[in-house]
Short mmCIF file of C-alpha atoms and ligand atoms in Angstrom, two decimals:
data_model
loop_
_atom_site.label_atom_id
_atom_site.label_comp_id
_atom_site.label_asym_id
_atom_site.label_seq_id
_atom_site.Cartn_x
_atom_site.Cartn_y
_atom_site.Cartn_z
CA MET L 1 39.03 115.82 -124.89
CA ASP L 2 42.18 114.78 -126.78
CA LEU L 3 44.05 114.76 -123.72
CA VAL L 4 41.44 112.49 -122.08
CA VAL L 5 41.78 110.05 -124.91
CA LEU L 6 45.48 110.21 -124.97
CA GLU L 7 45.52 109.48 -121.19
CA LYS L 8 43.01 106.59 -121.90
CA ALA L 9 45.30 105.32 -124.62
CA LEU L 10 48.38 105.35 -122.32
CA ILE L 11 46.61 103.80 -119.53
CA GLY L 12 45.60 101.06 -121.92
CA LEU L 13 49.01 100.62 -123.36
CA PHE L 14 50.41 100.50 -119.76
CA VAL L 15 47.91 97.69 -118.73
CA ALA L 16 48.48 95.77 -122.03
CA ILE L 17 52.07 95.95 -121.42
CA MET L 18 51.89 94.75 -117.78
CA VAL L 19 49.39 92.03 -118.80
CA ALA L 20 51.72 90.87 -121.47
CA ILE L 21 54.75 90.79 -119.02
CA THR L 22 52.69 88.84 -116.35
CA VAL L 23 51.51 86.47 -118.97
CA SER L 24 55.00 86.09 -120.36
CA LYS L 25 56.54 85.59 -116.81
CA PHE L 26 53.82 83.21 -115.82
CA ARG L 27 54.10 81.19 -119.05
CA GLY L 28 57.93 81.07 -119.00
CA LYS L 29 57.69 79.98 -115.49
CA ARG L 30 54.92 77.45 -116.13
CA PHE L 31 56.21 75.84 -119.28
CA LYS L 32 59.27 74.10 -118.07
CA LEU L 33 59.11 71.68 -121.06
CA PRO L 34 61.22 68.39 -121.25
CA PRO L 35 64.22 68.14 -123.41
CA GLY L 36 64.41 67.37 -126.92
CA PRO L 37 65.87 68.42 -130.12
CA PHE L 38 65.42 72.01 -131.01
CA PRO L 39 62.46 72.72 -133.03
CA VAL L 40 62.42 74.88 -136.20
CA PRO L 41 59.30 77.04 -136.86
CA VAL L 42 56.20 75.38 -138.69
CA PHE L 43 57.94 72.02 -138.70
CA GLY L 44 59.18 71.61 -135.34
CA ASN L 45 61.25 68.42 -135.06
CA TRP L 46 59.52 66.66 -137.89
CA LEU L 47 62.33 67.21 -140.58
CA GLN L 48 65.05 66.23 -138.16
CA VAL L 49 63.31 62.96 -136.83
CA GLY L 50 61.35 61.86 -139.69
CA ASP L 51 58.09 60.07 -140.15
CA ASP L 52 58.89 56.73 -138.61
CA LEU L 53 58.84 57.39 -134.80
CA ASN L 54 59.17 53.54 -134.20
CA HIS L 55 60.08 51.90 -130.85
CA ARG L 56 63.89 51.54 -131.96
CA ASN L 57 64.13 55.21 -133.07
CA LEU L 58 62.63 56.35 -130.01
CA SER L 59 64.76 54.48 -127.98
CA ASP L 60 67.95 56.03 -129.66
CA LEU L 61 66.42 59.28 -128.97
CA ALA L 62 65.84 58.30 -125.38
CA ARG L 63 69.55 57.52 -124.99
CA LYS L 64 70.30 61.12 -126.25
CA PHE L 65 67.59 63.12 -124.59
CA GLY L 66 66.76 61.08 -121.36
CA ASP L 67 63.86 59.20 -120.06
CA ILE L 68 61.42 61.87 -120.89
CA PHE L 69 61.83 64.15 -123.89
CA LEU L 70 59.49 66.32 -126.14
CA LEU L 71 59.22 66.26 -129.88
CA ARG L 72 57.22 69.15 -131.79
CA MET L 73 55.84 67.25 -134.87
CA GLY L 74 54.37 70.49 -136.51
CA GLN L 75 51.88 71.84 -134.22
CA ARG L 76 51.73 68.70 -132.14
CA ASN L 77 53.48 67.77 -128.95
CA LEU L 78 54.70 64.47 -128.46
CA VAL L 79 56.15 63.32 -125.20
CA VAL L 80 57.97 59.87 -124.94
CA VAL L 81 58.47 58.27 -121.79
CA SER L 82 61.28 55.73 -121.35
CA SER L 83 61.98 54.62 -117.82
CA PRO L 84 59.85 52.34 -115.36
CA ASP L 85 59.33 55.04 -112.89
CA LEU L 86 57.86 57.55 -115.51
CA ALA L 87 55.78 55.00 -116.99
CA LYS L 88 54.34 54.13 -113.60
CA GLU L 89 53.67 57.77 -113.09
CA VAL L 90 51.74 58.15 -116.43
CA LEU L 91 49.74 54.81 -116.22
CA HIS L 92 49.23 54.54 -112.50
CA THR L 93 50.01 57.49 -110.11
CA GLN L 94 48.57 60.06 -112.67
CA GLY L 95 46.54 57.44 -114.55
CA VAL L 96 43.50 59.94 -114.80
CA GLU L 97 45.46 62.93 -115.83
CA PHE L 98 47.14 60.97 -118.61
CA GLY L 99 44.42 58.37 -119.10
CA SER L 100 42.73 59.89 -122.38
CA ARG L 101 43.84 59.13 -125.86
CA THR L 102 44.93 61.31 -128.85
CA ARG L 103 43.33 60.69 -132.07
CA ASN L 104 44.51 62.11 -135.43
CA VAL L 105 42.61 63.10 -138.52
CA VAL L 106 42.34 59.55 -139.63
CA PHE L 107 41.58 58.00 -136.30
CA ASP L 108 38.78 60.43 -136.10
CA ILE L 109 37.08 59.13 -139.23
CA PHE L 110 37.52 55.46 -138.11
CA THR L 111 36.07 55.76 -134.55
CA GLY L 112 33.43 58.50 -135.47
CA LYS L 113 35.40 60.97 -133.31
CA GLY L 114 35.78 58.71 -130.23
CA GLN L 115 32.28 56.96 -130.11
CA ASP L 116 34.21 53.77 -129.60
CA MET L 117 36.14 52.60 -126.47
CA VAL L 118 39.73 52.18 -127.39
CA PHE L 119 40.20 55.74 -128.65
CA THR L 120 37.69 57.86 -126.61
CA VAL L 121 39.09 60.31 -124.00
CA TYR L 122 38.91 59.31 -120.36
CA GLY L 123 35.51 59.99 -118.86
CA GLU L 124 31.94 59.10 -118.62
CA HIS L 125 31.67 57.43 -122.12
CA TRP L 126 34.57 55.37 -121.82
CA ARG L 127 33.75 54.22 -118.20
CA LYS L 128 30.30 53.05 -119.81
CA MET L 129 31.79 51.48 -122.71
CA ARG L 130 34.31 49.69 -120.80
CA ARG L 131 31.61 48.36 -118.19
CA ILE L 132 29.18 47.49 -120.93
CA MET L 133 32.00 45.24 -122.71
CA THR L 134 33.23 43.66 -119.66
CA VAL L 135 30.56 40.97 -119.01
CA PRO L 136 30.54 39.82 -122.66
CA PHE L 137 34.21 39.75 -123.25
CA PHE L 138 36.61 40.13 -120.54
CA THR L 139 35.80 37.92 -117.71
CA ASN L 140 36.94 34.21 -117.00
CA LYS L 141 33.45 33.17 -117.59
CA VAL L 142 33.96 33.99 -121.18
CA VAL L 143 37.18 32.15 -121.21
CA GLN L 144 35.43 28.82 -119.76
CA GLN L 145 32.41 29.36 -122.10
CA TYR L 146 34.68 29.60 -125.26
CA ARG L 147 37.75 27.68 -124.46
CA GLN L 148 36.41 24.47 -126.02
CA GLY L 149 35.64 26.47 -129.02
CA TRP L 150 39.12 27.77 -129.41
CA GLU L 151 40.59 24.24 -128.85
CA ASP L 152 38.33 23.00 -131.67
CA GLU L 153 39.51 25.78 -133.98
CA VAL L 154 43.20 24.99 -133.35
CA ALA L 155 42.57 21.18 -133.90
CA ALA L 156 41.00 22.28 -137.47
CA VAL L 157 44.17 24.08 -138.05
CA VAL L 158 46.46 21.01 -137.15
CA GLN L 159 43.99 18.75 -139.22
CA ASP L 160 44.18 21.23 -142.41
CA VAL L 161 48.10 21.31 -141.93
CA ARG L 162 48.34 17.44 -141.72
CA ASN L 163 46.34 17.31 -144.81
CA SER L 164 48.38 19.85 -146.70
CA PRO L 165 50.96 17.99 -148.82
CA GLU L 166 53.19 21.20 -149.20
CA ALA L 167 53.14 21.76 -145.38
CA SER L 168 55.78 19.09 -144.76
CA THR L 169 57.62 19.39 -147.76
CA THR L 170 58.09 22.97 -149.29
CA GLY L 171 56.23 24.50 -146.63
CA ILE L 172 53.10 26.80 -146.09
CA VAL L 173 52.34 30.48 -145.20
CA LEU L 174 50.92 29.10 -141.72
CA ARG L 175 49.77 32.65 -141.01
CA ARG L 176 46.87 32.47 -143.37
CA ARG L 177 45.21 29.68 -141.77
CA LEU L 178 45.83 31.01 -138.40
CA GLN L 179 44.24 34.14 -139.35
CA LEU L 180 41.13 32.27 -140.16
CA MET L 181 41.40 30.58 -136.85
CA MET L 182 41.71 34.01 -135.13
CA TYR L 183 38.63 35.42 -136.83
CA ASN L 184 36.64 32.33 -135.74
CA ASN L 185 37.83 32.54 -132.24
CA MET L 186 36.59 36.07 -132.04
CA TYR L 187 33.56 35.86 -134.13
CA ARG L 188 32.35 32.78 -132.02
CA ILE L 189 32.37 34.89 -129.04
CA MET L 190 30.95 38.10 -130.86
CA PHE L 191 28.20 36.48 -132.93
CA ASP L 192 28.22 32.69 -132.37
CA ARG L 193 29.57 32.70 -135.99
CA ARG L 194 32.47 31.19 -137.72
CA PHE L 195 33.92 30.86 -141.33
CA GLU L 196 34.16 27.68 -143.02
CA SER L 197 37.37 28.28 -144.99
CA GLU L 198 39.67 30.88 -146.16
CA ASP L 199 37.63 31.28 -149.36
CA ASP L 200 34.38 31.92 -147.54
CA PRO L 201 33.42 35.12 -149.56
CA LEU L 202 32.17 36.98 -146.32
CA PHE L 203 35.62 36.19 -144.63
CA VAL L 204 37.41 37.35 -147.74
CA LYS L 205 35.57 40.50 -147.83
CA LEU L 206 35.84 41.25 -144.01
CA LYS L 207 39.49 40.41 -144.00
CA ALA L 208 40.18 42.96 -146.81
CA LEU L 209 38.19 45.71 -145.27
CA ASN L 210 39.96 45.21 -142.06
CA GLY L 211 43.21 45.12 -143.54
CA GLU L 212 42.43 48.17 -145.63
CA ARG L 213 41.36 50.16 -142.31
CA SER L 214 44.60 49.13 -140.66
CA ARG L 215 46.92 49.97 -143.50
CA LEU L 216 45.32 53.27 -143.74
CA ALA L 217 45.33 54.05 -140.22
CA GLN L 218 48.85 52.87 -139.53
CA SER L 219 50.40 54.66 -142.44
CA PHE L 220 52.92 57.40 -141.98
CA GLU L 221 51.46 58.84 -145.40
CA TYR L 222 49.16 61.04 -143.81
CA ASN L 223 51.38 62.53 -141.04
CA TYR L 224 52.04 66.04 -142.96
CA GLY L 225 48.33 66.83 -142.82
CA ASP L 226 48.12 65.84 -139.16
CA PHE L 227 51.12 67.76 -138.03
CA ILE L 228 50.63 70.82 -139.92
CA PRO L 229 47.03 71.74 -140.25
CA ILE L 230 47.20 74.45 -143.27
CA LEU L 231 48.47 71.09 -145.25
CA ARG L 232 45.28 69.35 -144.37
CA PRO L 233 43.42 70.39 -147.85
CA PHE L 234 46.22 68.12 -149.74
CA LEU L 235 44.86 65.10 -147.82
CA ARG L 236 41.28 65.37 -149.12
CA GLY L 237 41.82 62.47 -151.28
CA TYR L 238 43.31 60.11 -148.47
CA LEU L 239 40.53 61.11 -146.10
CA LYS L 240 37.82 60.37 -148.73
CA ILE L 241 39.20 56.90 -149.12
CA CYS L 242 39.24 56.44 -145.26
CA LYS L 243 35.71 57.52 -145.09
CA GLU L 244 34.61 55.20 -147.91
CA VAL L 245 36.37 52.16 -146.05
CA LYS L 246 34.88 53.08 -142.70
CA GLU L 247 31.44 53.32 -144.17
CA ARG L 248 31.55 50.17 -146.00
CA ARG L 249 33.02 48.21 -143.15
CA LEU L 250 30.52 49.36 -140.61
CA GLN L 251 27.70 48.54 -143.11
CA LEU L 252 29.20 44.97 -143.68
CA PHE L 253 29.15 44.67 -139.70
CA LYS L 254 25.52 45.95 -139.65
CA ASP L 255 24.12 43.90 -142.57
CA TYR L 256 25.88 40.62 -142.14
CA PHE L 257 26.48 40.24 -138.56
CA LEU L 258 24.29 42.64 -136.48
CA ASP L 259 21.01 42.48 -138.25
CA GLU L 260 21.53 38.70 -138.86
CA ARG L 261 21.93 38.40 -134.92
CA LYS L 262 18.74 40.68 -134.23
CA LYS L 263 16.61 38.52 -136.48
CA LEU L 264 17.90 35.14 -134.89
CA ALA L 265 17.34 36.78 -131.28
CA SER L 266 13.75 37.75 -132.32
CA THR L 267 12.81 34.13 -133.21
CA LYS L 268 14.15 32.56 -130.07
CA SER L 269 12.96 32.80 -126.56
CA SER L 270 14.59 35.99 -125.01
CA ASN L 271 15.52 34.47 -121.39
CA ASN L 272 17.84 31.80 -122.84
CA ASN L 273 21.04 32.70 -121.28
CA ALA L 274 22.83 29.56 -122.67
CA LEU L 275 22.68 30.95 -126.07
CA LYS L 276 23.74 34.69 -125.35
CA CYS L 277 26.82 35.75 -127.31
CA ALA L 278 28.64 39.01 -126.78
CA ILE L 279 26.55 41.13 -129.12
CA ASP L 280 23.26 39.96 -127.35
CA HIS L 281 24.57 41.64 -124.26
CA ILE L 282 25.50 44.78 -126.15
CA LEU L 283 22.22 44.90 -127.84
CA GLU L 284 20.51 44.89 -124.53
CA ALA L 285 22.59 47.84 -123.31
CA GLN L 286 21.39 49.55 -126.39
CA GLN L 287 17.69 48.82 -125.70
CA LYS L 288 18.16 50.17 -122.34
CA GLY L 289 19.14 53.27 -124.00
CA GLU L 290 22.67 53.16 -122.52
CA ILE L 291 24.37 53.28 -125.76
CA ASN L 292 23.31 53.92 -129.45
CA GLU L 293 23.42 51.79 -132.51
CA ASP L 294 26.54 53.60 -133.59
CA ASN L 295 28.16 52.85 -130.35
CA VAL L 296 27.31 49.11 -131.12
CA LEU L 297 28.78 49.09 -134.49
CA TYR L 298 32.07 50.93 -133.03
CA ILE L 299 32.40 48.02 -130.35
CA ILE L 300 32.59 45.46 -133.24
CA GLU L 301 35.00 47.81 -135.06
CA ASN L 302 37.14 47.94 -131.81
CA ILE L 303 37.15 44.29 -131.34
CA ASN L 304 38.01 43.67 -135.06
CA VAL L 305 41.13 45.82 -134.66
CA ALA L 306 42.21 45.26 -131.18
CA ALA L 307 41.85 41.76 -130.64
CA ILE L 308 42.52 39.57 -133.98
CA GLU L 309 45.63 41.18 -135.39
CA THR L 310 47.57 41.85 -132.15
CA THR L 311 46.90 38.17 -131.04
CA LEU L 312 47.77 36.83 -134.52
CA TRP L 313 50.63 38.89 -134.78
CA SER L 314 51.98 37.51 -131.44
CA ILE L 315 51.12 33.79 -132.40
CA GLU L 316 53.41 34.63 -135.70
CA TRP L 317 56.21 36.12 -133.89
CA GLY L 318 56.02 33.02 -131.52
CA ILE L 319 56.26 30.55 -134.32
CA ALA L 320 59.15 32.65 -136.03
CA GLU L 321 61.10 32.61 -132.73
CA LEU L 322 60.55 28.77 -132.25
CA VAL L 323 61.50 28.08 -135.86
CA ASN L 324 64.73 30.00 -135.55
CA HIS L 325 65.46 28.36 -132.11
CA PRO L 326 65.13 24.97 -132.63
CA HIS L 327 66.51 23.93 -129.15
CA ILE L 328 63.77 26.25 -127.39
CA GLN L 329 60.96 24.29 -129.68
CA GLN L 330 62.49 20.98 -128.69
CA LYS L 331 62.42 21.97 -125.06
CA LEU L 332 58.92 23.09 -125.12
CA ARG L 333 57.87 20.05 -127.03
CA HIS L 334 59.54 17.81 -124.32
CA GLU L 335 57.68 19.87 -121.55
CA ILE L 336 54.38 19.28 -123.12
CA ASP L 337 55.00 15.32 -123.63
CA SER L 338 56.26 14.87 -120.29
CA VAL L 339 53.53 16.93 -118.44
CA LEU L 340 50.58 15.70 -120.34
CA GLY L 341 51.94 12.48 -122.05
CA ARG L 342 52.18 12.05 -125.63
CA GLY L 343 49.14 12.58 -127.61
CA ALA L 344 47.04 14.38 -125.02
CA GLN L 345 46.36 17.61 -126.75
CA VAL L 346 46.94 20.91 -124.96
CA THR L 347 43.68 22.33 -123.61
CA GLU L 348 43.28 25.73 -121.86
CA ALA L 349 43.48 24.18 -118.52
CA ASP L 350 46.54 22.43 -119.31
CA THR L 351 48.43 25.80 -120.31
CA HIS L 352 48.47 26.54 -116.45
CA LYS L 353 50.66 23.25 -116.02
CA LEU L 354 53.09 24.20 -118.47
CA PRO L 355 55.66 26.93 -117.07
CA TYR L 356 58.00 26.91 -119.99
CA LEU L 357 55.14 27.36 -122.53
CA GLN L 358 54.23 30.45 -120.36
CA ALA L 359 57.98 31.45 -120.57
CA VAL L 360 58.17 31.21 -124.32
CA ILE L 361 54.78 33.31 -124.65
CA LYS L 362 56.05 35.95 -122.18
CA GLU L 363 59.42 36.27 -123.98
CA THR L 364 57.62 36.50 -127.40
CA LEU L 365 55.75 39.49 -125.96
CA ARG L 366 58.78 41.10 -124.48
CA LEU L 367 61.03 40.96 -127.40
CA ARG L 368 58.27 41.20 -130.08
CA MET L 369 55.81 43.41 -128.51
CA ALA L 370 52.57 43.88 -130.84
CA ILE L 371 51.99 47.37 -129.56
CA PRO L 372 55.41 48.37 -128.55
CA LEU L 373 54.47 52.18 -127.75
CA LEU L 374 50.95 51.19 -126.11
CA VAL L 375 48.13 53.02 -127.64
CA PRO L 376 49.08 56.76 -127.34
CA HIS L 377 47.86 58.26 -124.13
CA MET L 378 47.01 61.93 -123.77
CA ASN L 379 46.63 64.64 -121.10
CA LEU L 380 43.50 66.60 -121.48
CA HIS L 381 44.95 69.62 -119.32
CA ASP L 382 48.17 70.82 -118.63
CA ALA L 383 50.12 68.41 -116.51
CA LYS L 384 53.41 67.81 -114.74
CA LEU L 385 55.66 64.71 -115.29
CA GLY L 386 59.13 63.92 -114.13
CA GLY L 387 59.55 67.68 -112.87
CA TYR L 388 58.49 69.14 -116.18
CA ASP L 389 55.35 70.78 -117.65
CA ILE L 390 53.40 68.82 -120.09
CA PRO L 391 51.07 71.08 -122.26
CA ALA L 392 47.21 70.01 -122.60
CA GLU L 393 46.66 67.72 -125.30
CA SER L 394 50.23 66.21 -125.84
CA LYS L 395 50.49 62.75 -127.24
CA ILE L 396 52.03 60.52 -124.59
CA LEU L 397 54.03 57.56 -125.88
CA VAL L 398 55.24 54.94 -123.25
CA ASN L 399 57.87 53.17 -124.92
CA ALA L 400 57.10 49.82 -123.44
CA TRP L 401 59.27 48.01 -125.87
CA PHE L 402 62.47 49.89 -124.52
CA LEU L 403 61.32 49.43 -121.06
CA ALA L 404 61.35 45.48 -121.69
CA ASN L 405 64.53 45.57 -123.87
CA ASN L 406 66.79 48.12 -122.00
CA PRO L 407 70.21 46.50 -121.31
CA ALA L 408 70.12 48.53 -117.98
CA HIS L 409 67.33 46.52 -116.76
CA TRP L 410 67.54 43.31 -118.64
CA LYS L 411 70.19 40.70 -119.08
CA ASN L 412 71.11 40.18 -122.81
CA PRO L 413 67.78 41.72 -123.72
CA ASP L 414 68.34 40.99 -127.50
CA GLU L 415 68.40 37.19 -126.91
CA PHE L 416 65.16 35.08 -127.19
CA ARG L 417 65.76 33.30 -123.91
CA PRO L 418 62.33 32.09 -122.23
CA GLU L 419 64.39 30.72 -119.35
CA ARG L 420 64.67 34.36 -117.93
CA PHE L 421 61.13 34.27 -116.99
CA LEU L 422 61.84 30.96 -115.09
CA GLU L 423 65.12 32.37 -113.41
CA GLU L 424 66.14 35.91 -112.82
CA GLU L 425 62.73 37.31 -113.88
CA ALA L 426 60.60 34.70 -112.45
CA LYS L 427 58.13 37.10 -110.68
CA VAL L 428 57.28 39.12 -113.73
CA GLU L 429 53.84 38.77 -115.05
CA ALA L 430 52.24 39.91 -118.50
CA SER L 431 49.52 41.66 -116.35
CA GLY L 432 51.87 44.49 -115.18
CA ASN L 433 53.01 43.85 -111.79
CA ASP L 434 56.42 45.22 -112.92
CA PHE L 435 56.87 48.39 -114.66
CA ARG L 436 59.79 47.03 -116.93
CA TYR L 437 57.29 44.78 -118.71
CA LEU L 438 54.19 46.06 -119.90
CA PRO L 439 53.04 44.24 -123.20
CA PHE L 440 49.46 44.96 -122.47
CA GLY L 441 49.82 48.33 -120.54
CA VAL L 442 48.82 48.57 -117.02
CA GLY L 443 45.99 50.56 -115.28
CA ARG L 444 43.04 52.33 -116.40
CA ARG L 445 43.62 51.94 -120.03
CA SER L 446 45.31 48.72 -119.91
CA CYS L 447 44.42 46.00 -122.15
CA PRO L 448 41.18 44.07 -121.05
CA GLY L 449 41.74 41.65 -123.70
CA ILE L 450 44.59 40.05 -121.88
CA ILE L 451 42.43 37.40 -120.31
CA LEU L 452 41.50 35.98 -123.55
CA ALA L 453 44.88 36.71 -125.43
CA LEU L 454 47.14 34.55 -123.20
CA PRO L 455 44.92 31.46 -123.18
CA ILE L 456 44.50 31.45 -127.07
CA LEU L 457 48.34 32.01 -127.25
CA GLY L 458 48.96 29.16 -125.09
CA ILE L 459 46.42 26.61 -126.75
CA THR L 460 47.75 27.72 -130.24
CA LEU L 461 51.52 27.51 -129.78
CA GLY L 462 51.00 24.35 -127.62
CA ARG L 463 48.99 22.57 -130.14
CA LEU L 464 51.30 23.53 -132.95
CA VAL L 465 54.61 22.36 -131.12
CA GLN L 466 53.21 19.15 -129.87
CA ASN L 467 51.96 18.14 -133.43
CA PHE L 468 54.61 19.54 -135.58
CA GLU L 469 58.36 20.10 -135.98
CA LEU L 470 58.32 23.70 -137.28
CA LEU L 471 61.17 24.42 -139.64
CA PRO L 472 62.45 27.17 -142.20
CA PRO L 473 61.72 26.14 -145.90
CA PRO L 474 64.30 24.09 -147.66
CA GLY L 475 67.59 25.72 -148.29
CA GLN L 476 67.14 28.26 -145.33
CA SER L 477 68.57 28.11 -142.20
CA LYS L 478 66.33 30.70 -140.34
CA ILE L 479 63.20 32.78 -141.38
CA ASP L 480 63.36 36.48 -141.81
CA THR L 481 62.37 38.36 -138.90
CA SER L 482 62.51 41.77 -139.94
CA GLU L 483 59.90 44.40 -138.31
CA LYS L 484 57.28 46.42 -139.86
CA GLY L 485 55.96 49.19 -137.71
CA GLY L 486 53.05 51.42 -138.12
CA GLN L 487 51.79 54.41 -136.13
CA PHE L 488 51.84 52.22 -132.88
CA SER L 489 51.67 48.63 -134.29
CA LEU L 490 54.53 46.09 -134.69
CA HIS L 491 54.50 42.95 -137.03
CA ILE L 492 56.47 40.71 -138.71
CA LEU L 493 57.47 42.14 -142.52
CA LYS L 494 57.24 39.06 -144.24
CA HIS L 495 54.71 36.36 -143.62
CA SER L 496 57.23 33.57 -143.98
CA THR L 497 56.69 30.15 -145.38
CA ILE L 498 57.05 27.48 -142.58
CA VAL L 499 57.61 23.91 -143.01
CA ALA L 500 55.33 21.73 -140.73
CA LYS L 501 56.37 18.30 -140.49
CA PRO L 502 54.03 16.11 -138.53
CA ARG L 503 55.55 14.19 -135.47
CA ALA L 504 55.74 10.45 -136.25
C1 HEM X 601 48.48 39.58 -127.70
C2 HEM X 601 47.54 40.20 -127.95
C3 HEM X 601 47.32 41.60 -127.41
C4 HEM X 601 48.11 42.49 -127.17
C5 HEM X 601 49.50 42.63 -127.14
C6 HEM X 601 47.36 43.73 -126.65
C7 HEM X 601 47.76 44.81 -126.17
C8 HEM X 601 47.34 46.21 -125.82
C9 HEM X 601 47.99 47.16 -125.56
C10 HEM X 601 49.25 47.51 -125.44
C11 HEM X 601 46.79 48.24 -125.32
C12 HEM X 601 47.03 49.67 -124.79
C13 HEM X 601 47.39 49.85 -123.48
C14 HEM X 601 47.62 51.12 -122.96
O1 HEM X 601 47.40 52.24 -123.80
O2 HEM X 601 47.77 51.42 -121.86
C15 HEM X 601 45.41 47.58 -125.78
C16 HEM X 601 44.43 48.07 -125.44
C17 HEM X 601 43.24 47.29 -125.60
N1 HEM X 601 43.05 46.05 -125.92
FE1 HEM X 601 44.58 44.72 -126.34
N2 HEM X 601 46.03 43.32 -126.85
C18 HEM X 601 45.88 42.31 -127.14
C19 HEM X 601 44.86 41.39 -127.29
C20 HEM X 601 43.61 42.02 -127.14
C21 HEM X 601 42.31 41.06 -127.30
C22 HEM X 601 42.20 39.66 -127.52
C23 HEM X 601 41.35 42.10 -127.07
C24 HEM X 601 39.68 41.98 -127.15
C25 HEM X 601 39.14 40.74 -127.00
C26 HEM X 601 41.78 43.62 -126.76
C27 HEM X 601 41.26 44.61 -126.51
C28 HEM X 601 41.70 45.83 -126.25
C29 HEM X 601 41.00 47.06 -125.78
C30 HEM X 601 39.50 47.10 -126.00
C31 HEM X 601 41.91 47.95 -125.55
C32 HEM X 601 41.58 49.63 -125.17
C33 HEM X 601 41.49 49.57 -123.65
C34 HEM X 601 41.01 51.04 -123.29
O3 HEM X 601 41.44 52.00 -124.08
O4 HEM X 601 40.50 51.29 -122.40
N3 HEM X 601 43.09 43.39 -126.90
N4 HEM X 601 45.90 46.09 -125.78
#
């Protein structure tokens, strides 16, 4: 009897050893990981590379470790891709494999674990959300329906700046007024609503909650609890604040915008297409049972985050570069005057006739990319990339900023020189026809909002330059263009004071 037990134990042990050897051989062979700094237990590379994995730090690491490298951030794998060929592989050739998104503990809260569109994994839900959002937001018909509204909004900005006595003397923080404009541009599309002034209490509340959400989500403060799950209990306080902000924000969207729109719709004849705004289309999808009310709220949440600040940052960067490069500003003003004639105000249709304006926008998006690492991608399953094995659920960062600022691929990339897009890079478009230049990404998860962002940027920068001379405040020769980055966003650190002198 004992012998039988011993025999069984020995056979069991033998089988276990064989399985272990096979598994370890299989694993060893399977996991040829990308290069990277040597990880230490528990922390991985976190202590070596720190919290702030911004586009510049990651570009330095790419110079050291190559076009693809791996960082272990606690328990998370982070793969950074820094060449046009590998970007093509991630975003295009293997677009399905790498088409999901990673979330972290904080993004889980703000997106209801991916009930939205921007942060959901690649699959049925994402396809449905993207389809439902396309007609109301992302077509040329939408541009044509709302361009007059955008032109009116920027005309109101020009008027307010003209009326401000400080604007032409000590200067104003132009961004504040432009923020109201961007909210109005997007809230007209979403709800057919606008805010009268910067002091409108609803606007103030909305702006504060959106700002709080961005700050909490983009902060590095919570990294430790995300990288090292056993430390998560220490994040309880932070996550509680995130939950409160999320609840208050979604409630605000519901009470003041969604329910208001439903009320209005119920009092109007339902087949009046001319009056339909985006949310009416989205509510129709809800009525058909395609999505639920939470999804509707997360669509509103996504537009608030993805559309308003990104475009505003780009406008702000454009202004900063034009202030700091007066000859470029002058050249742009000259183009507008000579193509349209003095006094004719830039419209959406005009922006297509102004190549230098287009080049200024492209150059701003190249040097000052609002989302320099794209929104993080993720592979749901084990995958291969550049000859390496990428473990399932790795966070994949495409360093789009480095692709567009790598001296190996661009002439003097540090220089703000719009002419490059009329000369040696004349064929390069923002829509992603060249894998060195992806300010909106490319492929399945690329930015659908490009169709709105480019005309808004053109109308806004065009109108400002044709109506004002934009200058640094008295006593300064340039404005500060230091950068502030977050988990994946990039904006100007200081919202500078700008002098806007009306043209005679
Ligand atoms: C200058 C302004 C903008 C910039 C630079 C920008 C940039 C980007 C980038 C880089 C991505 C991620 C691409 C990727 O991960 O591969 C993205 C995604 C997205 N953007 Fe934009 N964006 C801008 C404006 C807008 C606007 C105006 C809207 C909406 C009206 C919008 C809606 C979205 C959405 C919904 C996604 C997620 C797409 C998905 O995951 O399928 N964006 N954007």
